[in-house]
mmCIF file of C-alpha atoms in Angstrom:
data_model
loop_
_atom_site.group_PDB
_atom_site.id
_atom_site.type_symbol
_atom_site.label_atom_id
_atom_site.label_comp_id
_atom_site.label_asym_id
_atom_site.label_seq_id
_atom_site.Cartn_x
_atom_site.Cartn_y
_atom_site.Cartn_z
ATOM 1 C CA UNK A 246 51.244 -71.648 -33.914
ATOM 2 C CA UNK A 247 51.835 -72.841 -30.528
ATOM 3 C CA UNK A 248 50.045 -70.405 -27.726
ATOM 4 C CA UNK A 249 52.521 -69.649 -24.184
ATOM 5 C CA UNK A 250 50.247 -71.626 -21.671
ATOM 6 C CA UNK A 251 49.340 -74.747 -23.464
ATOM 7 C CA UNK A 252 46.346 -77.089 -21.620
ATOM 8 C CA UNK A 253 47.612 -80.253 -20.616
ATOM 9 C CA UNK A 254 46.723 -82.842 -23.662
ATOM 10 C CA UNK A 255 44.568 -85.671 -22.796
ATOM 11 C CA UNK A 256 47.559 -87.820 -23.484
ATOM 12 C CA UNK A 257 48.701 -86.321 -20.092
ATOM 13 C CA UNK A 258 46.030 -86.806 -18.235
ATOM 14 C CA UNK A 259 45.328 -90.203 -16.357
ATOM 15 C CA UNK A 260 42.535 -92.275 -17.186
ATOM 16 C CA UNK A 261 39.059 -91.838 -15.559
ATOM 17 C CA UNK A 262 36.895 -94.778 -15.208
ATOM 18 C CA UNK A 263 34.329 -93.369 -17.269
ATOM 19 C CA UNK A 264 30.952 -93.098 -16.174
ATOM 20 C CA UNK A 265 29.045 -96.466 -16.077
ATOM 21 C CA UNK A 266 25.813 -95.347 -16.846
ATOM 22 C CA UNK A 267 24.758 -95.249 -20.701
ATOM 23 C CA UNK A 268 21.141 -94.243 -21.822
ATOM 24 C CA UNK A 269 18.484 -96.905 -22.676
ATOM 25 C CA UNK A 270 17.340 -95.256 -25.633
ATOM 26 C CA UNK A 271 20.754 -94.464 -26.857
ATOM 27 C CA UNK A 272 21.714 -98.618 -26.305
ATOM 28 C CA UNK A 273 18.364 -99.758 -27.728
ATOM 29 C CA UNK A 274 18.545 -97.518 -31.042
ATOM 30 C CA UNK A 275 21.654 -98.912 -31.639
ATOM 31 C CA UNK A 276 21.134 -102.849 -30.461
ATOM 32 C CA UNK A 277 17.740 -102.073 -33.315
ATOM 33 C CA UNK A 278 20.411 -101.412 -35.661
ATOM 34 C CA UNK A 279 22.579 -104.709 -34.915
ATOM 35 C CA UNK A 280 19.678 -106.734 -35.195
ATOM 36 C CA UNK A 281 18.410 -105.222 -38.163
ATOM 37 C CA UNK A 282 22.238 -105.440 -39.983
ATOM 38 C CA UNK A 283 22.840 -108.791 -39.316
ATOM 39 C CA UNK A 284 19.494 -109.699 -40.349
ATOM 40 C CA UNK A 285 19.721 -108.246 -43.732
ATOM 41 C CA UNK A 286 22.540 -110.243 -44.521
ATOM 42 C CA UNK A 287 21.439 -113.972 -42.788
ATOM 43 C CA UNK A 288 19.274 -116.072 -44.519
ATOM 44 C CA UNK A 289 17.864 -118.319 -41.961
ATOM 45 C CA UNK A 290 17.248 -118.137 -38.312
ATOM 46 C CA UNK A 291 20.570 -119.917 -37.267
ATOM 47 C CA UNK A 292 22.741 -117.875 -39.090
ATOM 48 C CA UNK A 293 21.305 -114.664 -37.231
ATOM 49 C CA UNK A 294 21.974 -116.037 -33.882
ATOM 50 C CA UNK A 295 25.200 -116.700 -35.184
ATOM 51 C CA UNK A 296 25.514 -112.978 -36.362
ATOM 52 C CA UNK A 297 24.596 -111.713 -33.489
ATOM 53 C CA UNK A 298 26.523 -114.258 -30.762
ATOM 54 C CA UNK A 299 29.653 -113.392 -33.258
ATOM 55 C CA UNK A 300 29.136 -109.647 -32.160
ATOM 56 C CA UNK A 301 28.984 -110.250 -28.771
ATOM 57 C CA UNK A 302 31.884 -112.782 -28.883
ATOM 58 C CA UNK A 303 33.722 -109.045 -29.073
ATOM 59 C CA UNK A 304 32.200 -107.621 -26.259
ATOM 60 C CA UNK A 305 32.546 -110.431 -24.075
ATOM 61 C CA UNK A 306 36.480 -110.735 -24.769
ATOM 62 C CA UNK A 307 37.099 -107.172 -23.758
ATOM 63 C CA UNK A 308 35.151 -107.521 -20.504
ATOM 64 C CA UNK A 309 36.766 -110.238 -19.193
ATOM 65 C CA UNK A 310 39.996 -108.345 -18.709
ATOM 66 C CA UNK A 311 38.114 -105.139 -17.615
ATOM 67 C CA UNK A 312 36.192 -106.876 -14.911
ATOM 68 C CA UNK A 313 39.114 -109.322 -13.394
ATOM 69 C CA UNK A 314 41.360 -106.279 -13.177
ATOM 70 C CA UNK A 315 38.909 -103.968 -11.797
ATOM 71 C CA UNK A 316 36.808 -105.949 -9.440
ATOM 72 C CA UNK A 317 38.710 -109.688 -8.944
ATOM 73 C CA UNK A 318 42.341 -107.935 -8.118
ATOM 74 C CA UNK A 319 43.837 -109.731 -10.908
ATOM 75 C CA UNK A 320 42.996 -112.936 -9.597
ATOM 76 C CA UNK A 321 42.328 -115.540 -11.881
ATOM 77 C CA UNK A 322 39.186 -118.006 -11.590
ATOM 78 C CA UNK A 323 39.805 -121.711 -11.754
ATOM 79 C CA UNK A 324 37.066 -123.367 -9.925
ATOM 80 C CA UNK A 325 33.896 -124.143 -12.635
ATOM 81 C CA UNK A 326 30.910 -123.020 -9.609
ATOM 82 C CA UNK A 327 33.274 -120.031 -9.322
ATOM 83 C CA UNK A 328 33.549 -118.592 -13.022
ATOM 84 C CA UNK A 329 29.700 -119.427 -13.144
ATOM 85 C CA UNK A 330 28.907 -117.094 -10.123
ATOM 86 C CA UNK A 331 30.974 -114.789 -11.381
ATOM 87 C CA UNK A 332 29.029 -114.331 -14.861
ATOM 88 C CA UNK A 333 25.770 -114.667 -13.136
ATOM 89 C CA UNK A 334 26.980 -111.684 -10.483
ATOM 90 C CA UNK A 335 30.088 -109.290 -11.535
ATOM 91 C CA UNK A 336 29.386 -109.908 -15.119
ATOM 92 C CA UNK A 337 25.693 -109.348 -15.054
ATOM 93 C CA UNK A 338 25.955 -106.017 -13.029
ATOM 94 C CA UNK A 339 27.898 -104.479 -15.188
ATOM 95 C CA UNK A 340 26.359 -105.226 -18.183
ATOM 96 C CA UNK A 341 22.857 -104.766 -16.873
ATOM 97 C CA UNK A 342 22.960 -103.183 -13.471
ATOM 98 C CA UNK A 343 21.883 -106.603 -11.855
ATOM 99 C CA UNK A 344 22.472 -110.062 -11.002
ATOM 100 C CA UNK A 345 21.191 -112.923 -13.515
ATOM 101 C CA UNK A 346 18.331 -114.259 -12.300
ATOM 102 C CA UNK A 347 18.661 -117.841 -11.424
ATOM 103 C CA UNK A 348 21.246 -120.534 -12.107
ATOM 104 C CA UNK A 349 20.527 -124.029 -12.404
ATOM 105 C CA UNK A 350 22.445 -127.485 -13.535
ATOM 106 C CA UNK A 351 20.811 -129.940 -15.844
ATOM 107 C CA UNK A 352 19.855 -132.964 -14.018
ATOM 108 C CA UNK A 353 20.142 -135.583 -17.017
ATOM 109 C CA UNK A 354 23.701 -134.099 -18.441
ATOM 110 C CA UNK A 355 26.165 -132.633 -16.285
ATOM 111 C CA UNK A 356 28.081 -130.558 -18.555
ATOM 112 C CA UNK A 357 24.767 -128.453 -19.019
ATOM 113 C CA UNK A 358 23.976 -125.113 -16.936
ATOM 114 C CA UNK A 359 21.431 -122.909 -17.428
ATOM 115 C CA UNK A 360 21.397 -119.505 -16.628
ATOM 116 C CA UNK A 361 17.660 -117.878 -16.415
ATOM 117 C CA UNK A 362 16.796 -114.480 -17.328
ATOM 118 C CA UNK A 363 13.293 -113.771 -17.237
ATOM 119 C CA UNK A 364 13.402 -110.549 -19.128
ATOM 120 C CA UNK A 365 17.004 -109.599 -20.564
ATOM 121 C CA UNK A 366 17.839 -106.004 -20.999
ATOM 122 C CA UNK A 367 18.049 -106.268 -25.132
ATOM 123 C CA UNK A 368 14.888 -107.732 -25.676
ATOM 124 C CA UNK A 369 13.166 -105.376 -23.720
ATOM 125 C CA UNK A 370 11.842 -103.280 -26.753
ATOM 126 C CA UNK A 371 11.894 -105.871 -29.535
ATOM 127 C CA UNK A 372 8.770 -107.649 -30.506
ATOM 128 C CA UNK A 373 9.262 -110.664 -32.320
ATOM 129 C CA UNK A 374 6.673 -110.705 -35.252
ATOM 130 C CA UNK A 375 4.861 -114.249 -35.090
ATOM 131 C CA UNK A 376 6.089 -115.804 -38.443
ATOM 132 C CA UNK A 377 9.538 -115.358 -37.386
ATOM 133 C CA UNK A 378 8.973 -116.125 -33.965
ATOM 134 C CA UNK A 379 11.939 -118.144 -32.868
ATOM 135 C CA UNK A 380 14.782 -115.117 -33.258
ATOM 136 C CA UNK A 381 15.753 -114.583 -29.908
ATOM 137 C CA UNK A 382 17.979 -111.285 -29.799
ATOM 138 C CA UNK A 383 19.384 -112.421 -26.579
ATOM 139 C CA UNK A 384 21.829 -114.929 -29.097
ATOM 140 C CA UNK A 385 23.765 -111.469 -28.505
ATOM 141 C CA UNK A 386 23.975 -112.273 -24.797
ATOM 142 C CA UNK A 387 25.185 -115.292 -25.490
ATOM 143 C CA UNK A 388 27.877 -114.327 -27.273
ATOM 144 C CA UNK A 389 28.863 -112.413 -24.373
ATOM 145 C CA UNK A 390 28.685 -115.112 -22.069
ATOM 146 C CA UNK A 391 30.866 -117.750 -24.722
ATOM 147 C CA UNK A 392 33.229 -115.183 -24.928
ATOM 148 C CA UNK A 393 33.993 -114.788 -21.146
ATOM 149 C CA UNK A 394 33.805 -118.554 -20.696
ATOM 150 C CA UNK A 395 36.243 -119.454 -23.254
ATOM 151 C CA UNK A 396 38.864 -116.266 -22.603
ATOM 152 C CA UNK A 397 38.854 -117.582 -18.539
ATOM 153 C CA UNK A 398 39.728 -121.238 -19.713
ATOM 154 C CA UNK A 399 36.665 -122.964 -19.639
ATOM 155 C CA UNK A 400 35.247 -123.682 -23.177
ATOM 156 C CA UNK A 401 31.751 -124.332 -23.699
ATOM 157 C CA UNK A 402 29.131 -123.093 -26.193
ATOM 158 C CA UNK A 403 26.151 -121.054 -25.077
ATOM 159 C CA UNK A 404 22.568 -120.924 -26.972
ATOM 160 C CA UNK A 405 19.604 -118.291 -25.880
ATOM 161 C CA UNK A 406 16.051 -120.291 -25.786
ATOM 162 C CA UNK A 407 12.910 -119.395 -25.452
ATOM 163 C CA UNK A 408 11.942 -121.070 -22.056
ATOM 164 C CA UNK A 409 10.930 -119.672 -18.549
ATOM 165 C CA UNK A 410 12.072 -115.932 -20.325
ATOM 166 C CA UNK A 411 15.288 -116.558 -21.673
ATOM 167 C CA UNK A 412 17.097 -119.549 -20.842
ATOM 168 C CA UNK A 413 21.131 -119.598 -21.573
ATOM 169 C CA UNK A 414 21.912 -123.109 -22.020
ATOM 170 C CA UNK A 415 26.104 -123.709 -20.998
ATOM 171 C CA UNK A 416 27.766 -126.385 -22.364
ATOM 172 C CA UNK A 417 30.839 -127.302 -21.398
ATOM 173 C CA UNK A 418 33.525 -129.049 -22.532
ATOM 174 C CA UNK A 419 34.546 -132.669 -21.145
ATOM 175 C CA UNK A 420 37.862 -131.502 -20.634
ATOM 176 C CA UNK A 421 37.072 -128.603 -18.350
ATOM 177 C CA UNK A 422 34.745 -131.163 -16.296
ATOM 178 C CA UNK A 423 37.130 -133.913 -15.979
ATOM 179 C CA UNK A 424 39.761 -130.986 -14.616
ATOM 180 C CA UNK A 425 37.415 -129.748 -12.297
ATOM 181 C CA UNK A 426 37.323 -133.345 -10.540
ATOM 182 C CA UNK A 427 40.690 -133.560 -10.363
ATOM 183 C CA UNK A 428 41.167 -130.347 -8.822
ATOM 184 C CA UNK A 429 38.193 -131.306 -6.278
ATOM 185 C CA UNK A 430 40.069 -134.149 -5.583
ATOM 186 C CA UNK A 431 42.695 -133.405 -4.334
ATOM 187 C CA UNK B 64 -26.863 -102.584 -37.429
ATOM 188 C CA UNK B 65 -29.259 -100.311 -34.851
ATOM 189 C CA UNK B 66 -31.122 -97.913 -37.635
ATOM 190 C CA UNK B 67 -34.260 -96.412 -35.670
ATOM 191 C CA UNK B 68 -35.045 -96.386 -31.784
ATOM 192 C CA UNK B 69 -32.652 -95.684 -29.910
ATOM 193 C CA UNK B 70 -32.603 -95.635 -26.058
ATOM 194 C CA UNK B 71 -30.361 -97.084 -22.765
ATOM 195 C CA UNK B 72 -27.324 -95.281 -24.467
ATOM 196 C CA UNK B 73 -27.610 -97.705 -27.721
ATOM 197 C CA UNK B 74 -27.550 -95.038 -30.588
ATOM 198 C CA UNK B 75 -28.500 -95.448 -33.979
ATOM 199 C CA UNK B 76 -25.513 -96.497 -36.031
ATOM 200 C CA UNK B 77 -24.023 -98.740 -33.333
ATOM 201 C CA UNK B 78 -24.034 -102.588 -33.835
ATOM 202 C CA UNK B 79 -23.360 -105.627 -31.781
ATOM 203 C CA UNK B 80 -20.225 -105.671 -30.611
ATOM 204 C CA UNK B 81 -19.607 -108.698 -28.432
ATOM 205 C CA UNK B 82 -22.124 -111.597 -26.890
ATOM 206 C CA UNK B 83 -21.174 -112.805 -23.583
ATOM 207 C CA UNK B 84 -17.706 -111.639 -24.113
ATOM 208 C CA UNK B 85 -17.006 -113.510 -27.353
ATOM 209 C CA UNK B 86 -16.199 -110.432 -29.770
ATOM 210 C CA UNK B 87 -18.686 -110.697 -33.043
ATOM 211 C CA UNK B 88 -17.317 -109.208 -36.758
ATOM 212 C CA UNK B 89 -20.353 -109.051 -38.783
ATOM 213 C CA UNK B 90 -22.895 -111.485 -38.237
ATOM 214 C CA UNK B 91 -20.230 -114.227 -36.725
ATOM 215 C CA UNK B 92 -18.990 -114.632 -33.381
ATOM 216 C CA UNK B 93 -15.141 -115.603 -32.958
ATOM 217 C CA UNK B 94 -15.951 -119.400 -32.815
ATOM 218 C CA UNK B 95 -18.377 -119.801 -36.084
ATOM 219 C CA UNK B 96 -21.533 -118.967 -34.671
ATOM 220 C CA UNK B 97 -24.024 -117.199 -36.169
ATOM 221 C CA UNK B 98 -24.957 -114.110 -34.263
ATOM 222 C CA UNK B 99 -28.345 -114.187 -35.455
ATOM 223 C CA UNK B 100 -29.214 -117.816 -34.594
ATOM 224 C CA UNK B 101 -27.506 -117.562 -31.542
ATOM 225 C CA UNK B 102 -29.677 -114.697 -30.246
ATOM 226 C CA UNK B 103 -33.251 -116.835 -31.548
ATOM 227 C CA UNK B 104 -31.611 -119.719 -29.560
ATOM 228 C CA UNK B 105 -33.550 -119.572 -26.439
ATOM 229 C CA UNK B 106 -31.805 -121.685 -24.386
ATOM 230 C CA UNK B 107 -28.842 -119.492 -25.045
ATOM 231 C CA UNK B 108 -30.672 -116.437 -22.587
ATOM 232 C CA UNK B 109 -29.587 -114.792 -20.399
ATOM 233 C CA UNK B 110 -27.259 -113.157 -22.875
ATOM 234 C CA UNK B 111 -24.819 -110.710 -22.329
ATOM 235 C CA UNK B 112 -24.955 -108.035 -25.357
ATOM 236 C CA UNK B 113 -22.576 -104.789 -25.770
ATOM 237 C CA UNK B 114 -23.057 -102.347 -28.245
ATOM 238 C CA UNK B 115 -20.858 -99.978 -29.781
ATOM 239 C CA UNK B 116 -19.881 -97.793 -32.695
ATOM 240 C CA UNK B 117 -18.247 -100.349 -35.370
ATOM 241 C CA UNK B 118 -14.559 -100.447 -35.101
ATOM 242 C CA UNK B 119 -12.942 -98.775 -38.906
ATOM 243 C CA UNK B 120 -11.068 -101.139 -41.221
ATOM 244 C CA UNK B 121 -7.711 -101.073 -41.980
ATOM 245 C CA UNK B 122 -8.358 -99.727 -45.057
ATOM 246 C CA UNK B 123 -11.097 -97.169 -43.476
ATOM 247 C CA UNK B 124 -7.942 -95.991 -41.650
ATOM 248 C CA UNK B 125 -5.976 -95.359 -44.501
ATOM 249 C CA UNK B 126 -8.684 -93.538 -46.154
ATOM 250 C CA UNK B 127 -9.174 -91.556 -42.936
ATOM 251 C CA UNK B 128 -5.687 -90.576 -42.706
ATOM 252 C CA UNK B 129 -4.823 -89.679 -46.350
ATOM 253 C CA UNK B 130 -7.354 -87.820 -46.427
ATOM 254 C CA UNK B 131 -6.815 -85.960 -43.228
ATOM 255 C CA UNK B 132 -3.063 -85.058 -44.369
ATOM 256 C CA UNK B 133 -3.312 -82.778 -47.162
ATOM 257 C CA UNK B 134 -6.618 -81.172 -45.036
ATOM 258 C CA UNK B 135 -3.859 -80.431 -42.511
ATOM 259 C CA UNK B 136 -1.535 -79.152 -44.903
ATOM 260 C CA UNK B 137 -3.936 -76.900 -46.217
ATOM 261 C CA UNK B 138 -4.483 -75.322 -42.886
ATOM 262 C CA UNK B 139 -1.149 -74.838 -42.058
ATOM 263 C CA UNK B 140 -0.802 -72.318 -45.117
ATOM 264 C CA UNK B 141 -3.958 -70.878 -44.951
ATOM 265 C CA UNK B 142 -3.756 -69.813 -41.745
ATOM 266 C CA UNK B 143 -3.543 -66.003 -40.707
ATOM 267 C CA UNK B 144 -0.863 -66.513 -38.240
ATOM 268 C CA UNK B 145 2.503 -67.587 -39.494
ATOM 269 C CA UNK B 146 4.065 -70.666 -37.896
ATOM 270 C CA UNK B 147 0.995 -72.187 -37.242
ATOM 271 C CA UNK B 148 0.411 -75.493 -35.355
ATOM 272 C CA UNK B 149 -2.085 -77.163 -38.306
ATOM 273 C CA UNK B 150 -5.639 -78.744 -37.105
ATOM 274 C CA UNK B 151 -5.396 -79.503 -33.716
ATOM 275 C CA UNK B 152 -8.801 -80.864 -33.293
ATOM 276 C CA UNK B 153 -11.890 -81.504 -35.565
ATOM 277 C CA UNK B 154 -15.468 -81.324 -33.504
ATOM 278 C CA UNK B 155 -18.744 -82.678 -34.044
ATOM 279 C CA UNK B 156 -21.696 -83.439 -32.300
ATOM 280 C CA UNK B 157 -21.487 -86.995 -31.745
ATOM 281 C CA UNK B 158 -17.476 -86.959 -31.941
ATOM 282 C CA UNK B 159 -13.993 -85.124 -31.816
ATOM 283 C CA UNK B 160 -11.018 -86.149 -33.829
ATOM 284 C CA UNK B 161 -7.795 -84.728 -31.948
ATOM 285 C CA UNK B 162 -4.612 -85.059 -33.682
ATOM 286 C CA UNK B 163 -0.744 -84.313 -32.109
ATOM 287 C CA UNK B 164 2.254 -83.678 -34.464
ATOM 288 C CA UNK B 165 5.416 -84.286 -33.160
ATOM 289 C CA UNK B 166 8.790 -82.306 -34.321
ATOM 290 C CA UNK B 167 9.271 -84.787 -37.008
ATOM 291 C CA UNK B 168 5.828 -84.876 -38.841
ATOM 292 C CA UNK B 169 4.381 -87.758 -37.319
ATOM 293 C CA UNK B 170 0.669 -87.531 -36.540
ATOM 294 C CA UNK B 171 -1.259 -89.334 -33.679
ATOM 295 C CA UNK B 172 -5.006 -89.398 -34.350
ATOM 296 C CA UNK B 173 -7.430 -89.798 -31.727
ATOM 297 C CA UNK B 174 -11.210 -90.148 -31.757
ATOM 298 C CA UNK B 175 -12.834 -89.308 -28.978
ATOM 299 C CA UNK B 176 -16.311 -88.007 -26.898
ATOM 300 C CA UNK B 177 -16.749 -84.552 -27.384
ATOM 301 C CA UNK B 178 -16.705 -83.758 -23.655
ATOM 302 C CA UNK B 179 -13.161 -85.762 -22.899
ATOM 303 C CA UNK B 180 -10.670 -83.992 -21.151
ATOM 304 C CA UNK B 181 -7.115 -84.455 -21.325
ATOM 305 C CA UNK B 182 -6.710 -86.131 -24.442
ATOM 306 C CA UNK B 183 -3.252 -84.040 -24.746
ATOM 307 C CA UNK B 184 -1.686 -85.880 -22.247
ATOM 308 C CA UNK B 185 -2.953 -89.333 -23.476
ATOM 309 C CA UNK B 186 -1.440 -88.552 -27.087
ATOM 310 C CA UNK B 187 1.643 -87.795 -25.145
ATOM 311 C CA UNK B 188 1.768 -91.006 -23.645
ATOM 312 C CA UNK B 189 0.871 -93.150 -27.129
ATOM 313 C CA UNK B 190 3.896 -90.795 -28.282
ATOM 314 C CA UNK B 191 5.983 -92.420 -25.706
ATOM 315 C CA UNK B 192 4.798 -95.683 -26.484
ATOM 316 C CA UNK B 193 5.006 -95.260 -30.001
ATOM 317 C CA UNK B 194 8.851 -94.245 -29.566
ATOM 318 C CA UNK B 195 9.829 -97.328 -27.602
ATOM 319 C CA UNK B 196 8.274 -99.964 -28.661
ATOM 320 C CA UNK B 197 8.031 -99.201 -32.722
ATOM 321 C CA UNK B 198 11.056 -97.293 -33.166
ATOM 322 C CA UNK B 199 13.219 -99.145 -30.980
ATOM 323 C CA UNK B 200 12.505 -102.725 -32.534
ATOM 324 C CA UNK B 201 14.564 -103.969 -35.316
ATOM 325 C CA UNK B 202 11.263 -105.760 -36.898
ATOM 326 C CA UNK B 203 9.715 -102.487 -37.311
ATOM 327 C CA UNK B 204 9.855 -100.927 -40.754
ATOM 328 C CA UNK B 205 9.072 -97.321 -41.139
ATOM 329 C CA UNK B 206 5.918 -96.374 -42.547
ATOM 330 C CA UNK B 207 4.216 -99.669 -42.160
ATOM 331 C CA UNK B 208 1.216 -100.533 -39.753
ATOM 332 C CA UNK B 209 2.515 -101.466 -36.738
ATOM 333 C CA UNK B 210 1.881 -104.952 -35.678
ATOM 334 C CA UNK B 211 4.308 -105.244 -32.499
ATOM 335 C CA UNK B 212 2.834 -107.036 -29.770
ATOM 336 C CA UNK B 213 4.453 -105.073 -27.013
ATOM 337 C CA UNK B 214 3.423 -101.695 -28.720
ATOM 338 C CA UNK B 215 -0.349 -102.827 -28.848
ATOM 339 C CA UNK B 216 -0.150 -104.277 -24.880
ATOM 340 C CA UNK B 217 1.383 -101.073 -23.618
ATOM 341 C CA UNK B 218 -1.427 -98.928 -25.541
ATOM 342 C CA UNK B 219 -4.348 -101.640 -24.350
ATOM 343 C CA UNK B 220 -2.899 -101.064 -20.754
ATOM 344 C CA UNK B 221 -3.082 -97.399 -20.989
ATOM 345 C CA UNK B 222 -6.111 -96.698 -22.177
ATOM 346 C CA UNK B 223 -7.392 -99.442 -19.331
ATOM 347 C CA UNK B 224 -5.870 -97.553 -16.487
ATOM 348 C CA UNK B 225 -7.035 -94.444 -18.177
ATOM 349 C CA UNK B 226 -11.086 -95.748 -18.111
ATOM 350 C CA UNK B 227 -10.481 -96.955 -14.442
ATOM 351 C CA UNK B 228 -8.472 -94.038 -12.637
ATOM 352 C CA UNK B 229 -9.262 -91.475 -15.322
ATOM 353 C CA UNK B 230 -6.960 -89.500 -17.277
ATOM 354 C CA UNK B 231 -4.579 -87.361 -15.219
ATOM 355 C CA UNK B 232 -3.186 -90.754 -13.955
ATOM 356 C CA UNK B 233 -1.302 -91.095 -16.999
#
């Protein structure tokens, strides 16, 4: 059964980085067919951004160690400005060949950041029909983002709106703004 | 409706189309006028008319294309050659229907002037457009009219560069 010259298995072989690039269509098709799954089994408009920030929760977890070994050196982020460029730049370009486009902090609350994104990469094909018209299939994003935040030590819950594009609206814990002080403190 | 006299490129069978850039459906304009007692308004001139052939219903549609689909079928069999491509287009005087099927049996129909050139490439394009912006959005069901904003802006925007560069700028 076994030949004389066998080919090296791919168990031998070291890993390659992969290429980076994936097609547009091929992502779109299939982000069509996460929307459309969750929808079918939601039955209100929460619930789907739920779905849908649930699914990127997944993606998010898995690119947080990715990214800090490949690109931070395995060094960790502690500083909260830091871990927020670092979604807004590193995260961002890998995910969508870009930076974010702005970042900005919530004058009346500080615990609020918003990250804006006037036209994000999954909605770029989706049309929202008007009697539904507050899904926003960037929830998915979202997800991505609350995933990275919470896995680096920083919890806070994200939401996608509707404002300026797509706004992602960062909460943060008080307990990850009352460390921050003390660390500026000192 | 214009039913006798026709001149300055307003042909019988067209009707009034928009008044100083407020479309008209019928006899009322888009904010509850009457068309008619607008135009006997005096005070209302100068007025800006346009013309054209009356847009079909959705239901016209439907009609049109149910009945164009067996037609095509026909053809298809009848045809001397084997492997043939179906009705490509259908000309008149006043008008030419071209239609494009694509590999999976979905057919574009376009109405155009008898003298237009390049209508291939155009269908192309709505193919394109058609492909990302109705197939790719999770709202979309198969088989229904299309109602997807982006789809209709992207076709709108075509068909506008189109009329002002012509068509090879597609």
């Amino acid at each position: 059964m076994s030949s004389g010259k066998q080919r090296p298995s791919i168990l031998d072989k070291s890993l390659s980085r992969g290429k980076s690039e994936v097609s547009l269509t091929a992502y779109a098709l299939l982000f069509s067919e996460m929307v459309q799954y969750s929808h079918n089994r939601v039955t209100s408009v929460n619930e789907l951004h739920n779905k849908l920030s649930e699914l990127g929760q997944s993606v998010g977890v898995r690119m947080v160690e990715l990214l800090f070994v490949r690109d931070r050196n395995y060094k960790r982020e502690t500083k909260l400005l830091n871990i927020l460029l670092f979604v807004k730049g590193t995260l961002w370009k890998s995910l969508f060949g870009k930076e974010a486009d702005k970042l900005d902090r919530a004058t009346d609350d500080e615990r609020i950041y918003y990250l804006i994104e006037k036209e994000p990469l999954v909605n770029r094909f989706i049309s929202v029909p008007r009697d539904k018209s507050s899904i926003n299939c960037a929830a998915f994003i979202a997800g991505i983002i609350e995933a990275v935040l919470n896995s680096t030590g920083f919890p806070a819950k994200v939401t996608a709106l509707w404002h300026k594009g797509t706004t992602f609206m960062i909460k943060f814990d008080d307990a990850v703004l009352t460390r921050d002080k003390q660390l500026e403190g000192r | 409706m214009v039913v006798y006299g026709q001149r300055d490129g307003i042909k019988v069978g067209h009707t009034l189309v928009s008044v100083n850039g407020m479309k008209v459906t019928g006899q009322q304009l888009d904010d509850g006028r009457d068309a008619m007692q607008v135009l006997a308004n005096e005070t209302n001139y100068p007025i800006n008319l346009k013309f054209a052939r009356p847009k079909l219903t959705t239901n016209e549609k439907i009609f049109q294309a149910s009945m164009f689909y067996p037609l095509y079928a026909l053809a298809c069999q009848l045809s001397p050659e084997t492997r043939s491509s179906g009705i490509e287009t259908i000309e008149s005087d006043n008008f030419r229907m071209n239609c494009f099927q694509t590999l999976t049996g979905v057919k574009f129909m376009l109405i155009s002037d008898p003298k237009q050139a390049g209508i291939d490439t155009l269908l192309h394009r709505v193919y394109e457009i058609y492909s990302d912006f109705a197939l790719k959005n999770p709202f979309y069901s198969l088989e229904m009219p299309i109602r997807c904003e982006l789809f209709d802006e992207h076709i709108k925007s075509t068909l506008e560069q189109a009329e002002r560069l012509g068509i090879s700028s597609i």
